XYZ file of C-alpha atoms in Angstrom:
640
model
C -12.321 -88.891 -8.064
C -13.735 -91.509 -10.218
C -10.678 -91.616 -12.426
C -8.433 -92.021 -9.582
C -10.487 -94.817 -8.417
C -10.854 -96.683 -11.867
C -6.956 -95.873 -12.045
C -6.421 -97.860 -8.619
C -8.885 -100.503 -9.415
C -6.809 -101.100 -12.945
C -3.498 -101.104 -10.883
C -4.701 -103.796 -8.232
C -6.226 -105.649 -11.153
C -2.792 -105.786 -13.117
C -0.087 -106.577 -10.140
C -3.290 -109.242 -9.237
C -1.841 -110.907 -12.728
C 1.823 -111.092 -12.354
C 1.181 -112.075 -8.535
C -1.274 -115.069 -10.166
C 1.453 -116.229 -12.478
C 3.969 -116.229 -9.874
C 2.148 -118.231 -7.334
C 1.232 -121.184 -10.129
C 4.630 -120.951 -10.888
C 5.806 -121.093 -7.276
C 2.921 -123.845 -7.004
C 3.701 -126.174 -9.839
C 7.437 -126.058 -9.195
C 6.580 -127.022 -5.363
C 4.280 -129.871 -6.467
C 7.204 -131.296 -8.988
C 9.794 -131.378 -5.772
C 7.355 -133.009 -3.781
C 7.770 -135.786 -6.110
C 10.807 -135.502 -6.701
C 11.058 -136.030 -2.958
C 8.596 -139.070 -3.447
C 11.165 -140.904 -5.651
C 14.086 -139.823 -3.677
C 13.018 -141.361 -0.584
C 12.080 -144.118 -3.252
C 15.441 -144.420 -4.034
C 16.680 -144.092 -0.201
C 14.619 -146.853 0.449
C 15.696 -149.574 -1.982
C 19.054 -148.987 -1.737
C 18.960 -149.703 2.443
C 17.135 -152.709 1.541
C 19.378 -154.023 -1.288
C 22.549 -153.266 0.763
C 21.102 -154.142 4.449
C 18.793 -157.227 3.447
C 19.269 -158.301 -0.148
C 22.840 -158.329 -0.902
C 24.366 -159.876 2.643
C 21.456 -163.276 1.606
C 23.109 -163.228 -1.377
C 26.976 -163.530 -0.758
C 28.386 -165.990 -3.435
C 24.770 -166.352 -5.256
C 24.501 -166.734 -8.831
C 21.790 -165.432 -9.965
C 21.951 -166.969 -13.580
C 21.851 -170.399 -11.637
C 18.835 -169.734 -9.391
C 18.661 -169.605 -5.614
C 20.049 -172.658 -3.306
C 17.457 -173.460 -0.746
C 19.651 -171.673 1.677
C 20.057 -169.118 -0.184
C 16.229 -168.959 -0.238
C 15.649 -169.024 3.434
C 18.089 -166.282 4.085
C 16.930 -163.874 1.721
C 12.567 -164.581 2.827
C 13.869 -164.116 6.236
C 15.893 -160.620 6.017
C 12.805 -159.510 3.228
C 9.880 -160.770 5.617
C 10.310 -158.006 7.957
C 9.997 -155.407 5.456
C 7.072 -157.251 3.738
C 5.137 -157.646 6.782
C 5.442 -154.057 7.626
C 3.836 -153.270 4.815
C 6.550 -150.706 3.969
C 7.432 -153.216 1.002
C 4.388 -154.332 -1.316
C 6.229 -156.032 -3.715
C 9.835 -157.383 -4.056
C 11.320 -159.483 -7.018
C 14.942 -160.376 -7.403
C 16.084 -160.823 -11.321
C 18.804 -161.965 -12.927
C 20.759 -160.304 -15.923
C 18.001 -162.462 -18.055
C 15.402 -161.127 -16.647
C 14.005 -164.303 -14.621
C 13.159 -163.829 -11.106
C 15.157 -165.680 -8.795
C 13.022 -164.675 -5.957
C 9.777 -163.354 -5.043
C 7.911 -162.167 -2.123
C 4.860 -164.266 -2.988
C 6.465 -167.196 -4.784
C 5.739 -165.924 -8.294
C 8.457 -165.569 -10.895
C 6.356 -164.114 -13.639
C 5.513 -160.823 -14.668
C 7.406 -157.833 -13.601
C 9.661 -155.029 -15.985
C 10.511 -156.504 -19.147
C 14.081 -156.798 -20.041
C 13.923 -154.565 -22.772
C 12.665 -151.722 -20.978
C 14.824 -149.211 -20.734
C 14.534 -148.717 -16.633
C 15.729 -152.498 -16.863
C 18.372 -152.119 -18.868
C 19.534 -149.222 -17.132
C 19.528 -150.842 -13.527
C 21.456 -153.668 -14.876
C 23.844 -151.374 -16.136
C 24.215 -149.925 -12.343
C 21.972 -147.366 -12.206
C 19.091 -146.999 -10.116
C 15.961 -146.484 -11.991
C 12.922 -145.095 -9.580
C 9.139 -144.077 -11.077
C 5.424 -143.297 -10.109
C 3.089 -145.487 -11.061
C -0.914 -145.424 -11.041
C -1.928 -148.502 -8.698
C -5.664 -147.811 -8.371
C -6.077 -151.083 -5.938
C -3.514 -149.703 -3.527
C -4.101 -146.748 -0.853
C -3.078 -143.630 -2.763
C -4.117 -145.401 -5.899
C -0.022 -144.892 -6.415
C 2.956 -146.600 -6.066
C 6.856 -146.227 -6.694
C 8.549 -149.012 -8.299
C 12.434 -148.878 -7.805
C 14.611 -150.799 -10.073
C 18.358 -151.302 -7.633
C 21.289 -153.142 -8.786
C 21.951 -155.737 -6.565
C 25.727 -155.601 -5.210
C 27.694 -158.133 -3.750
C 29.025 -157.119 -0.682
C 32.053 -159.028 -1.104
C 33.027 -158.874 -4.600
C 31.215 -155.448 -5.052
C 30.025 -156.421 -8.059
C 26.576 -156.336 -9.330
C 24.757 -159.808 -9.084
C 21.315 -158.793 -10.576
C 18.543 -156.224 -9.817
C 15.931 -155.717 -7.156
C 12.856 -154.576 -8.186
C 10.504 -152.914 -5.583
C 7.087 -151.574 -5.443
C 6.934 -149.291 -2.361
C 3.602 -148.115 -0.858
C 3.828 -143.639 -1.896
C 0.766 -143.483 0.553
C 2.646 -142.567 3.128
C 5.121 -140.555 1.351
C 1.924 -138.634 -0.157
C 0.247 -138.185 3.269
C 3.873 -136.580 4.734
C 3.643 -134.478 1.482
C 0.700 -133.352 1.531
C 1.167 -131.782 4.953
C 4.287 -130.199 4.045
C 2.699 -129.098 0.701
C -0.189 -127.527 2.698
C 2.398 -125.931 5.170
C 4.366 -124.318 1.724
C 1.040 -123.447 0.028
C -0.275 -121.540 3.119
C 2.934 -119.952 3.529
C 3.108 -119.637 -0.315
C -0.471 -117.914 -0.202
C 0.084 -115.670 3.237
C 3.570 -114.474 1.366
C 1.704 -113.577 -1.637
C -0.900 -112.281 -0.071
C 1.223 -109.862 2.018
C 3.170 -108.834 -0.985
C -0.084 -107.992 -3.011
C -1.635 -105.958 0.267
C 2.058 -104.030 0.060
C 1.511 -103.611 -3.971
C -2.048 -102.578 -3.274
C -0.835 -100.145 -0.306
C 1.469 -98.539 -2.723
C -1.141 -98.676 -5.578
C -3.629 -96.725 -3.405
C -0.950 -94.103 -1.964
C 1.055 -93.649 -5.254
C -2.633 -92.583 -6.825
C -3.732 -90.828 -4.220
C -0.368 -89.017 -4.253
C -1.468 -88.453 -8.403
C -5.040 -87.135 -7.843
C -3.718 -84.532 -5.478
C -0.426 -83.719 -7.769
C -2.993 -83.398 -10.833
C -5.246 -81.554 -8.806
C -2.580 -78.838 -7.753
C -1.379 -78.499 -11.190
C -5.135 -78.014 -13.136
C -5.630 -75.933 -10.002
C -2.387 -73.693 -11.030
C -2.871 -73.616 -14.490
C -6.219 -71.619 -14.187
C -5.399 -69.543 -10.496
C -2.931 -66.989 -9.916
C -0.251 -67.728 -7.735
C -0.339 -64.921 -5.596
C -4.012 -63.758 -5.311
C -5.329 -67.511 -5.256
C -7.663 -65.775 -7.741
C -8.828 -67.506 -11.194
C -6.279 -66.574 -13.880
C -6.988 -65.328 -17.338
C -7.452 -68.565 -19.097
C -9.728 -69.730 -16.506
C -11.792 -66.202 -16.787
C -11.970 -66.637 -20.580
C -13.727 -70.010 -19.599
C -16.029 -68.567 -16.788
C -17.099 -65.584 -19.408
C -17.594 -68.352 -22.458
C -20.008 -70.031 -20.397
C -21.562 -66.847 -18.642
C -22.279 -64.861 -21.872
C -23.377 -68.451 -23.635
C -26.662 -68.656 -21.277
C -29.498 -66.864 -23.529
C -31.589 -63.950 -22.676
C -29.314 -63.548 -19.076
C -28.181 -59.739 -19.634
C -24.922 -59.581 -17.292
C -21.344 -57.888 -17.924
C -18.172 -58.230 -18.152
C -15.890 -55.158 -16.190
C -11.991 -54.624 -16.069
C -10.335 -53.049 -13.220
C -7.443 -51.535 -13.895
C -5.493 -50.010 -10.464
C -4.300 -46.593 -10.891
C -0.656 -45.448 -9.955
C 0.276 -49.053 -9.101
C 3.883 -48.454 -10.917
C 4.435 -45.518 -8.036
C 3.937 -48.103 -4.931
C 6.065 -50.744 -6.435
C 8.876 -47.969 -7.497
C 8.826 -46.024 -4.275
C 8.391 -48.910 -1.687
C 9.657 -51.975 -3.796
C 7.695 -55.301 -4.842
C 7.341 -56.538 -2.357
C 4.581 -53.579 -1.065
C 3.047 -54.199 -3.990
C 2.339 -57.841 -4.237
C 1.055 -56.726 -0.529
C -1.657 -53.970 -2.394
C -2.095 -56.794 -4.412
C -3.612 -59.072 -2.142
C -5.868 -56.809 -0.201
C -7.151 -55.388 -3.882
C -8.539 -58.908 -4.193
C -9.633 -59.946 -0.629
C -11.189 -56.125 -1.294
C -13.276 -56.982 -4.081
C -13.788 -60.261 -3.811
C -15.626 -59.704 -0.146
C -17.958 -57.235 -1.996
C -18.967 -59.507 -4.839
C -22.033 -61.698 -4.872
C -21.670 -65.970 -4.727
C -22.307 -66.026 -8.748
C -19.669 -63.496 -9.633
C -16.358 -64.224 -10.796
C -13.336 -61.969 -9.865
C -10.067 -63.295 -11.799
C -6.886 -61.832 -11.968
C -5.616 -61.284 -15.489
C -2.002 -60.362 -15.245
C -0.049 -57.250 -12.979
C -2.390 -54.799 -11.276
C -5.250 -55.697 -13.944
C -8.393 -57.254 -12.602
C -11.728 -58.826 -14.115
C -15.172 -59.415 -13.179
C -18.251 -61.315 -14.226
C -21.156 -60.406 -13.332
C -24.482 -62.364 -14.508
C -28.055 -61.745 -14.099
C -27.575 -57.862 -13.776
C -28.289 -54.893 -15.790
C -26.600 -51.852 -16.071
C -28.281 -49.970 -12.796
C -27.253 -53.394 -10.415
C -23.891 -53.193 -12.037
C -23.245 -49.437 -11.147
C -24.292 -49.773 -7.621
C -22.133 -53.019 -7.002
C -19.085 -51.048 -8.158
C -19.768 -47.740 -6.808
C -19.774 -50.062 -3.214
C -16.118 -51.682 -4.762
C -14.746 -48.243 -5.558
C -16.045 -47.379 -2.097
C -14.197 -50.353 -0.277
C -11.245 -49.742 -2.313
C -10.546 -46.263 -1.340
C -9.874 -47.669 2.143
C -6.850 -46.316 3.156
C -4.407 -49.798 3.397
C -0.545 -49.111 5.288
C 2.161 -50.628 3.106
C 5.621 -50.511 4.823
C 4.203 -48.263 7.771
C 3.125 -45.637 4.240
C -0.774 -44.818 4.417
C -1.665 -45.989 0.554
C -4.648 -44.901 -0.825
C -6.442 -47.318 -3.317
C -7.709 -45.798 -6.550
C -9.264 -47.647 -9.748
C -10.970 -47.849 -13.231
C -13.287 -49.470 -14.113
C -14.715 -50.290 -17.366
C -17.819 -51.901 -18.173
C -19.579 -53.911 -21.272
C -22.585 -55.198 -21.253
C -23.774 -58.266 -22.772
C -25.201 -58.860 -25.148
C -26.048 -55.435 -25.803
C -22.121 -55.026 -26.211
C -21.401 -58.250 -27.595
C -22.049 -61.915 -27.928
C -18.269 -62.841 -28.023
C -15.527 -62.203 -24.746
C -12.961 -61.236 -26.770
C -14.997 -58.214 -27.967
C -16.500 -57.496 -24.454
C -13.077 -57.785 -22.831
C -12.096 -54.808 -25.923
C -15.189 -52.679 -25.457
C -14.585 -53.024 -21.092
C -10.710 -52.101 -21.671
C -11.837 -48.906 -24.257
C -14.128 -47.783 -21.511
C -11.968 -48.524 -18.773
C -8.920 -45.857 -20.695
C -12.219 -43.450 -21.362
C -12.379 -43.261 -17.480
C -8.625 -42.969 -17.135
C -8.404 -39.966 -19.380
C -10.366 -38.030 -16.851
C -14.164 -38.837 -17.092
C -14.965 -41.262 -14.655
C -13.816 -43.952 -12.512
C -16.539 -46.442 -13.463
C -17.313 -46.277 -17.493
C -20.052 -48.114 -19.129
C -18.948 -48.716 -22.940
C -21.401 -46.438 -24.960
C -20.127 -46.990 -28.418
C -17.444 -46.480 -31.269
C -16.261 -42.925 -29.334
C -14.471 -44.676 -26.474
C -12.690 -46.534 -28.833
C -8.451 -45.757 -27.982
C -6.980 -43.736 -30.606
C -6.070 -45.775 -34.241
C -8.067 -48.316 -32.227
C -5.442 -49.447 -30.289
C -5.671 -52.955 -29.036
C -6.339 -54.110 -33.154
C -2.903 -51.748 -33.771
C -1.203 -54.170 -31.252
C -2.722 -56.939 -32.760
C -1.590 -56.353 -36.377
C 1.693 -54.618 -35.356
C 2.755 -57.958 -33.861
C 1.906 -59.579 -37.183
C 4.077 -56.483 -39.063
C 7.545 -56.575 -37.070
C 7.375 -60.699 -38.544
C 6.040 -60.071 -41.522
C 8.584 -57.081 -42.524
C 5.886 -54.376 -42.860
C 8.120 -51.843 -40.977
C 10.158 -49.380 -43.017
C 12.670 -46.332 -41.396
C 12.610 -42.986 -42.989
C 15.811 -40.554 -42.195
C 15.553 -36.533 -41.167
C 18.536 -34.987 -41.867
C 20.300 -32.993 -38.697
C 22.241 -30.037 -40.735
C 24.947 -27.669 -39.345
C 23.523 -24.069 -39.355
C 27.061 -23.267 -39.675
C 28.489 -24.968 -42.377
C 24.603 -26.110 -44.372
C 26.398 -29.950 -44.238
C 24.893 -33.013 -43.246
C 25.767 -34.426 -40.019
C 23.469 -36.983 -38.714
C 20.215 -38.238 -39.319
C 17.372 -39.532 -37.357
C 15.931 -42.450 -37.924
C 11.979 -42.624 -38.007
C 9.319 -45.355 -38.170
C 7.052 -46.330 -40.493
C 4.582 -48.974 -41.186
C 3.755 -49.862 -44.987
C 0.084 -51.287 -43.978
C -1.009 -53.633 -46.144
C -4.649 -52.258 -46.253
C -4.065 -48.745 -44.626
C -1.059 -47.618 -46.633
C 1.772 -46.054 -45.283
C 1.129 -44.835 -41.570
C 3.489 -42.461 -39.652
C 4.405 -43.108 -35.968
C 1.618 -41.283 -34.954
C -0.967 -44.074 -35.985
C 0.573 -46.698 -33.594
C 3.343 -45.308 -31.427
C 0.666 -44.301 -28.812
C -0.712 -47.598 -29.064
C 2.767 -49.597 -28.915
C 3.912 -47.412 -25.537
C 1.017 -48.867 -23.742
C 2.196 -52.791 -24.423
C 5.278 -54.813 -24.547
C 6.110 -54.190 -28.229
C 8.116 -51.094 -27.514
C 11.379 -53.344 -26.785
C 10.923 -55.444 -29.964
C 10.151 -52.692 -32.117
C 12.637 -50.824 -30.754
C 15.310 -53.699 -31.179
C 13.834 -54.103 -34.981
C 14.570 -50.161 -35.218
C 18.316 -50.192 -33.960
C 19.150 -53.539 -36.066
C 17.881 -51.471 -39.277
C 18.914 -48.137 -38.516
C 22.734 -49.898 -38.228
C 22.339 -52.107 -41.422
C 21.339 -48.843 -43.140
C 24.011 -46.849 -41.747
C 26.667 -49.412 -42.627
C 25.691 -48.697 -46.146
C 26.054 -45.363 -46.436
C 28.769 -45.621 -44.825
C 30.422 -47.640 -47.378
C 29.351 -44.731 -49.767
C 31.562 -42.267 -48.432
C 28.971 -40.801 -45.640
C 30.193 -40.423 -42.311
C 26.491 -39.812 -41.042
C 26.005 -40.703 -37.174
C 22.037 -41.620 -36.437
C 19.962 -40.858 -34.277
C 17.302 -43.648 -32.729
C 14.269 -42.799 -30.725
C 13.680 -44.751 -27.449
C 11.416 -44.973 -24.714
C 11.199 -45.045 -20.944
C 10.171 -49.077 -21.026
C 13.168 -49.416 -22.799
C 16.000 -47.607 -20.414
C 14.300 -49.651 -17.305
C 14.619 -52.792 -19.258
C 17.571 -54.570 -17.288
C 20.201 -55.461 -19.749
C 19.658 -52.973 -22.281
C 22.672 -51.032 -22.393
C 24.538 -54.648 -23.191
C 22.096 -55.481 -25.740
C 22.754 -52.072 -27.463
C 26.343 -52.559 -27.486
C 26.155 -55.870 -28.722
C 24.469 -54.674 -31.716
C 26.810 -52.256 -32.194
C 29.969 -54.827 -32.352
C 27.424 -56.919 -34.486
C 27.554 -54.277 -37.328
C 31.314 -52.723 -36.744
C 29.515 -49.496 -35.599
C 31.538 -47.469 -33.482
C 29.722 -45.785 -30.519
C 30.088 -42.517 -30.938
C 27.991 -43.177 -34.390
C 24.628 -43.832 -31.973
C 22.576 -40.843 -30.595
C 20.011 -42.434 -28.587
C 17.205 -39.731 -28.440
C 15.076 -39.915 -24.848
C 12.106 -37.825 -24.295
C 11.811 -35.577 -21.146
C 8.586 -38.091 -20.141
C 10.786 -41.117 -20.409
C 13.729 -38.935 -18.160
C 10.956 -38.257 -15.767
C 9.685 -41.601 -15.399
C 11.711 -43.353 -13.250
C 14.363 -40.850 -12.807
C 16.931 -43.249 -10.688
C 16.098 -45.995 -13.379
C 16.779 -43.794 -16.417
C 19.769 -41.494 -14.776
C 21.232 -45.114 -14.164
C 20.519 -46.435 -17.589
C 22.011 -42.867 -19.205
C 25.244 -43.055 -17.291
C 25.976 -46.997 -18.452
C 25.130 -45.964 -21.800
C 27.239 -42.949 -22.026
C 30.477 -45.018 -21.000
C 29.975 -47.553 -23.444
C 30.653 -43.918 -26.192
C 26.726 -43.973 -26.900
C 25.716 -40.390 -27.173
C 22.352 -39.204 -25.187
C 19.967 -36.774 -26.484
C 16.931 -35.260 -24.775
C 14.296 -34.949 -26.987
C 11.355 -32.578 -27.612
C 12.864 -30.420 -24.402
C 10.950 -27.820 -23.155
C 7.487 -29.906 -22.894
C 8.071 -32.543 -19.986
C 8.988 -32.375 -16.658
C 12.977 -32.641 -16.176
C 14.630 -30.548 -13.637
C 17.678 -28.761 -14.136
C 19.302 -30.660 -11.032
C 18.481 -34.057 -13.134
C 20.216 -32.701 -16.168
C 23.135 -31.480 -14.314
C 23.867 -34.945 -13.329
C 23.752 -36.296 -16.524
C 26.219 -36.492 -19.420
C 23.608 -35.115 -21.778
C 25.164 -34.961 -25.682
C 22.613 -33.533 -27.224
C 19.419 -31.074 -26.052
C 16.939 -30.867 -28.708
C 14.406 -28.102 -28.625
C 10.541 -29.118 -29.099
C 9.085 -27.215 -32.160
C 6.209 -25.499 -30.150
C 9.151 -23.050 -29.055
C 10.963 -22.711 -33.094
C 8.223 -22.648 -35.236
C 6.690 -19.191 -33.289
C 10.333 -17.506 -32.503
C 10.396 -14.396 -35.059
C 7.278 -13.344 -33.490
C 7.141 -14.561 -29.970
C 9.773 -12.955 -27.638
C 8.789 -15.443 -24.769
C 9.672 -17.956 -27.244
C 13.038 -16.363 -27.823
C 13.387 -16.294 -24.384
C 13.087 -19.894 -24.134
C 14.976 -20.508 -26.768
C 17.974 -18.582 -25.770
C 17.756 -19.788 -22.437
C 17.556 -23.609 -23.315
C 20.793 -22.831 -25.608
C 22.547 -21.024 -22.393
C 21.757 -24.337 -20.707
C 22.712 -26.897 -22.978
C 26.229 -24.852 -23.556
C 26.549 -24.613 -20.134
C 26.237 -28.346 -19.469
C 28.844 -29.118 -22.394
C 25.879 -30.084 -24.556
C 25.150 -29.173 -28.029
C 21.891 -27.775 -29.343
C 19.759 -29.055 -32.282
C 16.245 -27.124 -32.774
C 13.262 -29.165 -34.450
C 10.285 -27.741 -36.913
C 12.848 -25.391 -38.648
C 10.781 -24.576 -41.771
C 12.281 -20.904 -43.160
C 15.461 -19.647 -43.799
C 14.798 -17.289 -41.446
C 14.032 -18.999 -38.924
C 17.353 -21.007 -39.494
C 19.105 -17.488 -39.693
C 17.694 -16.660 -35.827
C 18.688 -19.463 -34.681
C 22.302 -19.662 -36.110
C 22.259 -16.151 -34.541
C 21.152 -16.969 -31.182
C 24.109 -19.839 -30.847
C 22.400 -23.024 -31.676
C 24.289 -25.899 -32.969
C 21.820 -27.770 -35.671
C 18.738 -27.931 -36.897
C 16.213 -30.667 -38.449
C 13.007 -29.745 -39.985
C 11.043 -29.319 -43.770
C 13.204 -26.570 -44.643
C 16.050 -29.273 -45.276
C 14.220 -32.210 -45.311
C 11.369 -34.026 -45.330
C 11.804 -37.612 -43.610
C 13.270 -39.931 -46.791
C 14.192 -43.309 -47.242
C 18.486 -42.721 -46.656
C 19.321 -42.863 -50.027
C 17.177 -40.027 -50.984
C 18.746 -38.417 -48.029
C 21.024 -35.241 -49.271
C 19.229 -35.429 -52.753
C 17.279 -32.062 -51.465
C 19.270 -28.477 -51.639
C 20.551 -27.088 -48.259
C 19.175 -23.237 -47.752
C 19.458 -23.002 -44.044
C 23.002 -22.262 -43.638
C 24.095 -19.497 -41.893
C 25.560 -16.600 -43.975
């Protein structure tokens, strides 16, 4: 508020300026046309009285001669009038010489000298008029005219009149229409600086409240109303700066949010949205903070408590958010998790609070609890996964990824015919890491689709090049459900393709039976596009998720790739045979091809040749190899 004012006050202060400089400009040029009016009427003036009085008394004069008495008398008489009136104070008629032939008091001295250039000038013709200071007159000014005198007859000039004409007058007419322009000058000015100040004081006004609305954006969510996650981070800085206040800092996470926005669109669940917050915001106390961080992911502060106040506050939330809310006419129940860290027994910093509430928070959703204090290193995600994020995001720019190929070999023939293409990460401090140490981690965020994208780019570089040595390999490339519900995908995978000359068939895109499950619409849809661009489908690890025959039947699977659990077991295990031969049945039976995985003996190999399956990948061929080592190991698997 007080900038906005100061802002106004320095706008009215600077349009004040330009309005000042146009008024004394307005003002001076007014005061120069008043006397340029002065001189004009001047002017007027003389030249009746040198044409009306002067000239007609002074038909055939000669000037240079001097003045016959009659000449005299006729010119006192047609001047006297004039003179008496007082609208004359001075009148002198001169020769060409400069001596005065006549004057209204009898004198003939004194008067403009010859060689002044106002005398020269009138005897020239030209009229000659000027202000001067007359501090014994009224006014203390007065206007002497210089006139060439004209004969009326001859109409040529006979000498010059010189006049001193009272500017009293003149000055009293001017001053009152001076003081008419100045007050119209000043009520015109006036009015247009009230109209500058009108639109100063709206066009700020109109600021302050734009400004307002946008700091108030920039730290609330749009459709909560709720603080965002910038303006938590702020709210937390300053809560966990006050010493010796214990408090904490709690992250609500909703569960099966994904389900109401897949099954009754959006729109229902911007709607769960809403009441979530009115929910929890009506149960917390004036000096909590509830913000909304980003999708169904809430955040709480909660000063001046320990951890007994804390757990009864949210056992009321969890209460309250049970509610049963009706989305779409569809009774919803409202579950959550909640994960807690105390400070500063947690932490003195919110970035570690906010890592220790979010490790708690995924305790709870593994099973444990709904509400989870943090209670050390244990709760910690697996490979620590928010710091995997972290350092991943630093290692797909820093080129710390590397791909390893498995060979998929014909049980038939023993050849090569594919390979699959596997992750790695050459850590700079941690060595090399399988997918194991940050593929659970990278599923949970947004760096599945560029990590995935990095994959495919390299997997087709790579396969160009062996290509080009005489290896006809196709390759396989693992993705994941985030990926086929990614709109645009299937484009962005065939663009890559025409980026490297790669014909389709050459791509196996390998989906697990979690990803299938998913969003089953999403994924059949994504499957079907893919598969009529020529990019082959494989179902991977099959067997251990929940796809339905019916979903499979729809689909135009390639490839159906039995999980190890089932191969590694199947000399010894006839339920695992059974499996076995009854996923093979299947796959045939829906034009698909088999490959089993974890194939470590020959005679395991030799079973499964038996039992009809197509190809097999496991240690018995290969170990997972950069793709020029790939082949370099000696094929026993081969049927006989």
């Amino acid at each position: 508020m007080r900038t906005s004012a100061r802002l106004f006050a320095t706008y009215a202060v600077a349009s004040l300026v330009p309005i000042g400089v146009l008024g004394a400009v307005m003002l001076h040029g007014t005061t120069e046309d008043a006397a340029r009016w002065g001189q004009d009427q001047g002017r007027a003036q003389a030249a009746v009285i040198a044409e009306m009085a002067v000239a007609p008394a002074l038909d055939e004069a000669d000037l240079s001669r001097g003045l016959t008495t009659e000449q005299r008398f006729r010119l006192q008489r047609a001047t006297d009038l004039a003179i008496y009136n007082d609208s004359v104070l001075r009148l002198r008629v001169r020769g060409f010489n400069g001596q005065v032939v006549f004057s209204d008091d009898g004198s003939t001295a004194g008067g403009v000298s010859i060689n002044d250039p106002a005398f020269r000038s009138a005897s020239a013709g030209h009229t000659e008029v000027t202000l001067l200071a007359a501090p014994e007159t009224p006014g203390g000014q007065v206007i002497r005219v210089l006139q060439p005198i004209v004969a009326s007859a001859s109409g040529e000039a006979q000498g010059v009149l010189e006049l001193y004409l009272p500017y009293a007058q003149i000055a009293a007419r001017l001053h009152e229409q001076t003081t008419v322009t100045y007050w119209r000058l000043g009520l015109g000015l006036g009015a247009l600086y009230l109209v500058l100040g009108l639109i100063s004081w709206s066009t700020t006004r109109s600021l302050r409240r734009y400004a307002q609305r946008q700091a108030h954006e920039a730290l609330h969510d749009a459709l909560t109303g709720l603080p965002n996650r910038a303006a938590f981070h702020e709210r937390a800085r300053e809560a966990v700066a006050q010493d010796g206040e214990p408090g904490a800092v709690v992250l609500v996470d909703l569960d099966r949010f994904k389900e109401v926005n897949d099954t009754l669109g959006h729109h229902a669940g911007d709607e769960l949205l809403a009441v979530v917050a009115d929910r929890l915001r009506s149960g917390l106390r004036p000096a909590d903070t509830l913000a909304r961080l980003g999708g169904d992911e809430f955040a709480l502060i909660l000063p001046r408590s320990d951890a007994a106040a804390v757990r009864g506050l949210l056992d009321e939330l969890s209460a309250d958010l049970a509610r049963e809310v009706v989305l779409d006419g569809v009774p919803v129940s409202v579950e959550a998790s909640f994960g807690v860290a105390l400070y500063p027994e947690h932490g003195h910093e919110v970035e570690e609070l906010l890592r220790r509430a979010d490790a708690a928070m995924y305790h709870g959703k593994r099973g444990s609890s709904d509400i989870v204090v943090y209670a050390g290193e244990n709760m910690a995600h697996p490979t620590q996964w928010l710091v995997v994020q972290a350092e991943l995001r630093h290692a797909l720019t820093r080129d710390e990824l590397v791909l390893h190929y498995q060979p998929k070999v014909d049980l038939r023939s023993g050849e090569i015919v594919a390979v699959e293409a596997l992750v790695r990460w050459q850590h700079p401090q941690r060595g090399l890491l399988p997918p194991s140490e940050f593929l659970p981690a990278v599923e949970q965020s947004g760096l599945i689709e560029p990590l995935t994208a990095w994959v495919l780019r390299r997997a087709l570089a790579d396969q160009a090049m062996w290509t080009a040595t005489g290896r006809s390999w196709a390759v396989s490339v693992n993705v994941s459900a985030r990926n086929l519900e990614k709109p645009g995908f299937t484009d962005f995978v065939s663009g890559l393709l025409a980026e490297h000359g790669t014909a389709p068939h050459r791509l196996l895109l390998e989906v697990t039976e979690t990803a299938l499950a998913a969003d089953a619409r999403c994924a059949a849809q994504a499957v079907i596009d893919l598969t009529a661009r020529g990019i082959g489908i494989s179902v991977d690890d099959f067997g251990t998720g929940y796809t339905s025959m019916s979903q499979l039947r729809g689909l135009p699977i390639a490839e159906v790739k039995i999980d190890r659990t089932f191969v590694r077991d199947v000399l010894d295990a006839p339920p695992s045979q059974a499996i076995v031969r009854a996923v093979i049945a299947l796959a045939h039976g829906l034009g698909s091809r088999v490959t089993a995985e974890g194939v470590e003996s020959p005679e395991v190999a030799g079973w499964l040749a038996q039992a009809g399956c197509d190809e097999a990948q496991g240690y018995l061929y290969s170990r997972p190899v950069p793709w020029r080592e790939v082949g370099t190991y000696e094929i026993t698997g081969a049927a006989q």
